[in-house]
Coordinates of C-alpha atoms and ligand atoms in Angstrom, one line a residue:
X1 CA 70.5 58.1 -42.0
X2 CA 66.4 57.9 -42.5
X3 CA 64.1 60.0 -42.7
X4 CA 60.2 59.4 -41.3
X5 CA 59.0 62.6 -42.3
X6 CA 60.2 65.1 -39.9
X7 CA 62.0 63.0 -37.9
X8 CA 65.7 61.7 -39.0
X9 CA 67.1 58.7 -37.9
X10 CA 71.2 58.4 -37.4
X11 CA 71.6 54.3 -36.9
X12 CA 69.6 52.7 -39.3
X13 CA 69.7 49.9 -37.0
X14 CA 66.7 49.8 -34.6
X15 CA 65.5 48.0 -31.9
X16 CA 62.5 45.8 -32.1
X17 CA 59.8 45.6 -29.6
X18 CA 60.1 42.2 -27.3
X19 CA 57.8 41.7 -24.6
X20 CA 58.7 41.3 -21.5
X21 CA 62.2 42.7 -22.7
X22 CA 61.9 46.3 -24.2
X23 CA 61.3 48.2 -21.2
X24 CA 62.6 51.5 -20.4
X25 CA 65.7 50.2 -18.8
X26 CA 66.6 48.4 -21.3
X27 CA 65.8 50.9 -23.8
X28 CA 68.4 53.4 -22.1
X29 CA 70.9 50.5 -22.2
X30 CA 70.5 50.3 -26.4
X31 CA 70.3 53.8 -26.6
X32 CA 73.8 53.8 -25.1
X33 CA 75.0 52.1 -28.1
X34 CA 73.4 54.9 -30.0
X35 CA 70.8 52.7 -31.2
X36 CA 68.4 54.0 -33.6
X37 CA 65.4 54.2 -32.4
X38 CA 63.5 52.7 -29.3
X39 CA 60.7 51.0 -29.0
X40 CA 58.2 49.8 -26.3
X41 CA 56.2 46.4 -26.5
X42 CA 53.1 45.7 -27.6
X43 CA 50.5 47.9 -25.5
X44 CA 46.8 47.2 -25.2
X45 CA 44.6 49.8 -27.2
X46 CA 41.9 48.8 -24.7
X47 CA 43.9 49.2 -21.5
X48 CA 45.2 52.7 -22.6
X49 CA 41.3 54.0 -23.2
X50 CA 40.0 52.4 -20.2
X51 CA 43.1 54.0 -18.0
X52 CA 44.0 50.4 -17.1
X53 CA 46.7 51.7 -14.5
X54 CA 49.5 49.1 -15.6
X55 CA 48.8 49.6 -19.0
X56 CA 49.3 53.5 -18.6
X57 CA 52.5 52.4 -16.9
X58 CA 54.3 50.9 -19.7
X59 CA 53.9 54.3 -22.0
X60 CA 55.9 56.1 -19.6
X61 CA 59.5 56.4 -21.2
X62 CA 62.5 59.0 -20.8
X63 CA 64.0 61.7 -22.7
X64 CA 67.4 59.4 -22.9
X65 CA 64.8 56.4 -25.0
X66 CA 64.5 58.9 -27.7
X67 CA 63.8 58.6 -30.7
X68 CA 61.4 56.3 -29.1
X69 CA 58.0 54.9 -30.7
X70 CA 55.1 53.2 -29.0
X71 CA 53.3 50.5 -30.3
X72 CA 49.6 49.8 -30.0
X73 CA 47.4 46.6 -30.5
X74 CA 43.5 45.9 -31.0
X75 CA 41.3 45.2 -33.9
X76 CA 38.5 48.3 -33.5
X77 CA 39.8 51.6 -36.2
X78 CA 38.0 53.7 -33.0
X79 CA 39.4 52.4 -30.0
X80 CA 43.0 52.0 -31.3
X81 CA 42.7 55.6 -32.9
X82 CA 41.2 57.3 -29.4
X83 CA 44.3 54.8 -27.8
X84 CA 46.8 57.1 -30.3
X85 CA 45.6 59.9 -29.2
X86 CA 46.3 59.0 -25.3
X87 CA 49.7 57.9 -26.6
X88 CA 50.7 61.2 -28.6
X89 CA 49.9 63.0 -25.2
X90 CA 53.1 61.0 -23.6
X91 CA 55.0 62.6 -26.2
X92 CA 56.2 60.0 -28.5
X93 CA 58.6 60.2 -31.5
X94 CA 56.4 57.9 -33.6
X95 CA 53.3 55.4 -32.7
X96 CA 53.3 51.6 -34.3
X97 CA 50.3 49.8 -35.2
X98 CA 51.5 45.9 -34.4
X99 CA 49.6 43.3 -37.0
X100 CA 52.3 40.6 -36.4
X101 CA 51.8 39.4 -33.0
X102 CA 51.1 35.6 -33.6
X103 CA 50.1 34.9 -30.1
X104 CA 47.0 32.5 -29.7
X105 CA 45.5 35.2 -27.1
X106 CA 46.4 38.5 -29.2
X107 CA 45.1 36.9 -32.4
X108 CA 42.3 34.9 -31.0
X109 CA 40.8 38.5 -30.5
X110 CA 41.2 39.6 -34.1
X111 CA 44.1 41.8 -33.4
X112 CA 47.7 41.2 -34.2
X113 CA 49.0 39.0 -36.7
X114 CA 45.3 37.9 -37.4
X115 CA 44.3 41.4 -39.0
X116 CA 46.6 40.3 -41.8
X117 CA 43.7 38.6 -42.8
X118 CA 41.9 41.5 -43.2
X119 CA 43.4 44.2 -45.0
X120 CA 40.2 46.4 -45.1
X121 CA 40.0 46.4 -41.6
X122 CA 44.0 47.4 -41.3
X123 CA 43.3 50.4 -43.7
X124 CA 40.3 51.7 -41.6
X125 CA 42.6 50.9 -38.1
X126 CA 45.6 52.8 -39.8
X127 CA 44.0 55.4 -41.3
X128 CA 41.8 56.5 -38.2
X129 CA 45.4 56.9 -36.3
X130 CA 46.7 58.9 -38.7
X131 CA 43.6 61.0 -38.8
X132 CA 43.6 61.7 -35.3
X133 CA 47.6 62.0 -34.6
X134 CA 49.9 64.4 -35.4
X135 CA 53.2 62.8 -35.0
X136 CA 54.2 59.9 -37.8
X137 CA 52.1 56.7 -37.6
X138 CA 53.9 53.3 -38.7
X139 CA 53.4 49.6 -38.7
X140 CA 54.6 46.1 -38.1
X141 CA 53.9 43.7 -40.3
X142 CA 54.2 40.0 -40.9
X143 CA 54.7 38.7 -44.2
X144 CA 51.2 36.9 -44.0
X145 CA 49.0 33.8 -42.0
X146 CA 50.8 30.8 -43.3
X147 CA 52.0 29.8 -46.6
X148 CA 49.6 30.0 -48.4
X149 CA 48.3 33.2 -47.6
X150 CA 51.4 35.7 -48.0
X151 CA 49.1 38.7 -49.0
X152 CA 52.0 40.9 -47.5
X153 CA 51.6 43.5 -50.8
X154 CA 47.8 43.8 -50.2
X155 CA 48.5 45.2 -46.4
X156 CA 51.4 46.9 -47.6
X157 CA 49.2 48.9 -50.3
X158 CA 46.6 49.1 -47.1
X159 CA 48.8 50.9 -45.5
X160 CA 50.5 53.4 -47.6
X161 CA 46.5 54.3 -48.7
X162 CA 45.9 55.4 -45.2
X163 CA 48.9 57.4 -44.9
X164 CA 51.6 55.7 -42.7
X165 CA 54.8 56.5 -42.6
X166 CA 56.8 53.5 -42.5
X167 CA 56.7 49.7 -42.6
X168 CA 58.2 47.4 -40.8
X169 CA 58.4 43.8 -42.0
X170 CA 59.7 40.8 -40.2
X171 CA 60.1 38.1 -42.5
X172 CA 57.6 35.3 -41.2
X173 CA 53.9 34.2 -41.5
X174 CA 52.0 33.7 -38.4
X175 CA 52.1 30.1 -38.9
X176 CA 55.8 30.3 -38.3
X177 CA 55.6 31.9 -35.3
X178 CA 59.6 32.5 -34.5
X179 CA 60.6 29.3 -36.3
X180 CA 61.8 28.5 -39.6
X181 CA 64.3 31.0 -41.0
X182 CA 63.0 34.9 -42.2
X183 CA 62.9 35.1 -45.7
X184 CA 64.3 38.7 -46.5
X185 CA 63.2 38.2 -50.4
X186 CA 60.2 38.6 -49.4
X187 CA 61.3 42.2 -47.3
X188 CA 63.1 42.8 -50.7
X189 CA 60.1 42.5 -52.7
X190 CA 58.1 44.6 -50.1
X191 CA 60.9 47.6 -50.2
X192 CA 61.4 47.1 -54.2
X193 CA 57.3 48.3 -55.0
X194 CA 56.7 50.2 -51.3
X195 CA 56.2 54.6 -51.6
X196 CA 57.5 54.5 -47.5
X197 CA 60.4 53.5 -46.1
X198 CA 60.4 49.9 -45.1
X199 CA 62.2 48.4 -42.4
X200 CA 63.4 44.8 -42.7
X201 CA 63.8 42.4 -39.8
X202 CA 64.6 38.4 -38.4
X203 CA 67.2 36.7 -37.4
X204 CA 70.1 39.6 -37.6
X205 CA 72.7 38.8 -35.3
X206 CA 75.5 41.1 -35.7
X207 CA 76.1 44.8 -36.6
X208 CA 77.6 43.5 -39.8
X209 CA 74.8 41.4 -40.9
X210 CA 72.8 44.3 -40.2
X211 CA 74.6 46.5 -42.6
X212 CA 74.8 43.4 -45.5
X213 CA 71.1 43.1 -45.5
X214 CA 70.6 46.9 -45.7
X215 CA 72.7 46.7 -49.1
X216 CA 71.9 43.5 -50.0
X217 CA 68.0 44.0 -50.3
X218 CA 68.0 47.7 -50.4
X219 CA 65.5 48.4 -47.3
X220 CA 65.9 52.0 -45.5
X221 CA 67.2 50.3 -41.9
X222 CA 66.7 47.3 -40.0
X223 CA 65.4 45.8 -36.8
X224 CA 66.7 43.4 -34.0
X225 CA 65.4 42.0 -31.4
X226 CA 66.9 38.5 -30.2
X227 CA 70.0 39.8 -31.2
X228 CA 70.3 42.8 -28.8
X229 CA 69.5 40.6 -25.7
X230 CA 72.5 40.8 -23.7
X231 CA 74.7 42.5 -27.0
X232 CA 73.2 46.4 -26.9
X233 CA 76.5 46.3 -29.2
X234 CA 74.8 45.5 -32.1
X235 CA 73.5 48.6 -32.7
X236 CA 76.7 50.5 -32.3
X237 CA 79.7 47.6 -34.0
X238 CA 82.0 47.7 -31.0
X239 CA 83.3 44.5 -29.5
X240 CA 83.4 44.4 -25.9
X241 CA 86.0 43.1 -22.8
X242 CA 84.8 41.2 -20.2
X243 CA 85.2 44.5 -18.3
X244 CA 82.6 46.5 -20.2
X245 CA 80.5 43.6 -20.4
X246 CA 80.3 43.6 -16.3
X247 CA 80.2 47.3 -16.4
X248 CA 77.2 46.9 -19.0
X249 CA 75.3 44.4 -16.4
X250 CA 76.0 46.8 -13.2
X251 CA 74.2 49.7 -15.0
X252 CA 71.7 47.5 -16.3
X253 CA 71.1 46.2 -12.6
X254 CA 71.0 49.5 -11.3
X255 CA 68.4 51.0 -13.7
X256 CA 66.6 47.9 -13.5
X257 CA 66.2 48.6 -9.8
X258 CA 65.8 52.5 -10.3
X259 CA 62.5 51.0 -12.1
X260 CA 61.0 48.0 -10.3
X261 CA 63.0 47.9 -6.6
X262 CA 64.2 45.0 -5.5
X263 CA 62.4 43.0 -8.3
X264 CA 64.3 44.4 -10.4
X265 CA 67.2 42.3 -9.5
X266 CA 65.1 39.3 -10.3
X267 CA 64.1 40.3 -13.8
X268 CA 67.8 40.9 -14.4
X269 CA 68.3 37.2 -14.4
X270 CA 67.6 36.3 -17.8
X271 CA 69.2 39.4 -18.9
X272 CA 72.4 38.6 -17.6
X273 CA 72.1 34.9 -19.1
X274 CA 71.9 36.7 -22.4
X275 CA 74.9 39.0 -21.6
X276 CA 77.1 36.0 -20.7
X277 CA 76.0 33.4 -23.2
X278 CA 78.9 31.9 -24.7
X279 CA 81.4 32.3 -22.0
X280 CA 83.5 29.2 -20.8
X281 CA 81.8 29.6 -17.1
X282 CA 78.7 30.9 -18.1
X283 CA 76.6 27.7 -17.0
X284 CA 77.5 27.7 -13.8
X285 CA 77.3 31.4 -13.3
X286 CA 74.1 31.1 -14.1
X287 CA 73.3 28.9 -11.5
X288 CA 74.8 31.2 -8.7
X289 CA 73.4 34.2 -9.9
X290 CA 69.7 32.7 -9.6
X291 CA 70.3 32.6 -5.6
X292 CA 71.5 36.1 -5.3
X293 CA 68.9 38.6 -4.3
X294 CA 71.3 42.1 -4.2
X295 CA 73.7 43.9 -6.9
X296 CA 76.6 42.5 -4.5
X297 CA 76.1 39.2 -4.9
X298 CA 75.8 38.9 -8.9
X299 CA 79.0 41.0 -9.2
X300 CA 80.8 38.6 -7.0
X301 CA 79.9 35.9 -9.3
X302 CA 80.7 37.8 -12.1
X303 CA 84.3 38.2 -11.4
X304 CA 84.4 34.5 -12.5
X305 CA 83.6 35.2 -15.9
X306 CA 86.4 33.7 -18.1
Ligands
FMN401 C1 59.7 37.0 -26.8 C2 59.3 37.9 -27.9 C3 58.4 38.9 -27.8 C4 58.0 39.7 -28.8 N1 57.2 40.8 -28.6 C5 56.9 41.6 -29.7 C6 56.0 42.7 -29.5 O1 55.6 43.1 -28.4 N2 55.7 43.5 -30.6 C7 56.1 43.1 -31.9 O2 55.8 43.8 -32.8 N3 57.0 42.1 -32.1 C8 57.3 41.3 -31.0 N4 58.2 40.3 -31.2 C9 58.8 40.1 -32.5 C10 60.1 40.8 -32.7 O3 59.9 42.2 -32.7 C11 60.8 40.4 -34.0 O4 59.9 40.7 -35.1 C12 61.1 39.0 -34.1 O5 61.7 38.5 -32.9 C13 62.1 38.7 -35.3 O6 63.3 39.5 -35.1 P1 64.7 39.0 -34.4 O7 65.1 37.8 -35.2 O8 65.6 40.2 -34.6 O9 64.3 38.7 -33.0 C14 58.6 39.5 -30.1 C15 59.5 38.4 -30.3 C16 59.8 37.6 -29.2 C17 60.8 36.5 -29.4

């Protein structure tokens, strides 16, 4: 169990935000392996204060994607604090500041991974959120730029002075990007001399791992994100059939076109790749289900799963 402030936790394995991935449908699908808590993608604090209409779109969640946080990016403390305060009206459990995005565009800007550069800036960014919200504020944190800038315990003490509630920490500099291997002594070292609960995360691929890190290097829960594509498992230990694997897909389809219509079924795509990875057929599976357009024609080809 944890605890962020008033809000307790059951799984101490969470979900980590993914672009293009963590959307509400398949937020409902982790949370039906009692996942921990859910978690949007990165959202613009710009779009959200200028009403961007899509932007607005992706805070909009469901009571079932609870305990659910949303997480913000930008670099000004008064734009992403007026962008909390849009957020906490949608209701949230929790809001996330994100200073690990290592994307050219996101950091190019000042925000993401490249405020890690700037830890004054991240305290007066952090602590004009937590002024202005009510609910808990937390973070997400790289463990620095590149090698030779790992100033992770400067943002870390950045943080806890302007009152957030928890860290996350995934294990990589920018420079790293999602290559490379995360180095959890570094998440040890962050959760050994941290006041707030710290989250570790990278590279976690099974509900066991999960649980050997957590005792291993002593951090309050963890975080996967590559891990739950196509295994919403993880988060709960079970091992699936084939059956409830296709069962799995045909809610995931369905919600996917409760959300986004007929579209829906095209975004599944690289979902199901994830869900059959590893199978005997699954190549060739593949192939056929990228010519299907409806829910009838993936299941057909997914009676060949062996
Ligand atoms: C395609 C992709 C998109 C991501 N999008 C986000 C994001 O929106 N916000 C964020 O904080 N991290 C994002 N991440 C980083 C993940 O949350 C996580 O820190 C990283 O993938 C390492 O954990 P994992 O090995 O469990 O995947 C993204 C990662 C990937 C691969």
């Amino acid at each position: 169990m944890l605890k962020i402030k008033e809000l307790t936790i059951e799984n101490p394995i969470l979900l980590a935000p993914i672009a293009g991935y963590t959307d509400s449908p398949f937020r409902k699908i982790c949370m039906t392996e009692k996942c921990g808590l859910s978690v949007t993608e990165l959202i613009s604090a710009e779009g959200i204060v200028r009403k961007n209409r899509k932007t607005l779109e992706m805070l909009k969640f469901t009571e079932e994607e609870r305990p659910i946080s949303i997480q913000i990016f930008g670099k000004d403390p008064y734009v992403m604090a007026d962008a909390a305060q849009i957020v906490e009206n949608y209701k949230p459990d929790l809001i996330d500041i994100n200073l690990g995005c290592p994307a050219r565009k996101v950091c190019n800007s000042g925000s993401g991974a490249a405020l890690s550069r700037d830890p004054a800036r991240i305290e007066s960014i952090a602590s004009e959120i937590v002024k202005k919200c009510t609910i808990p504020v937390t973070a997400k944190i790289r463990t620095g730029w590149d090698d030779g800038n790992k100033n992770y315990m400067d943002v870390v003490k950045a943080l806890e002075n302007s009152g957030i509630s928890m860290i996350a920490v995934h294990g990589r500099t920018r420079a790293q990007m999602y290559s490379g291997r995360a180095d959890w002594s570094i998440i040890e070292d962050i959760k050994k001399h941290s006041s707030v609960p710290v989250i570790g995360n990278g590279d976690i691929t099974s509900h066991e791992m999960a649980f050997e890190k957590i005792n291993e290097t002593g951090v309050d829960g963890v975080m996967i994100g590559r891990g739950a594509m196509g295994n919403p498992w993880i988060f709960s230990g079970k091992t699936p059939g084939i059956e409830e694997i296709i069962e799995m897909i045909s809610l995931h389809i369905d919600l996917m076109t409760a959300e986004y219509g007929e579209y829906g079924i095209r975004l599944m795509r690289k979902h199901i790749a994830s869900y059959i990875h590893g199978f005997r057929n699954s190549a060739k599976i593949r192939q056929e289900i990228m010519h299907h357009d409806s829910k009838r024609g993936i299941m057909e080809s997914l009676k060949e799963l062996a």
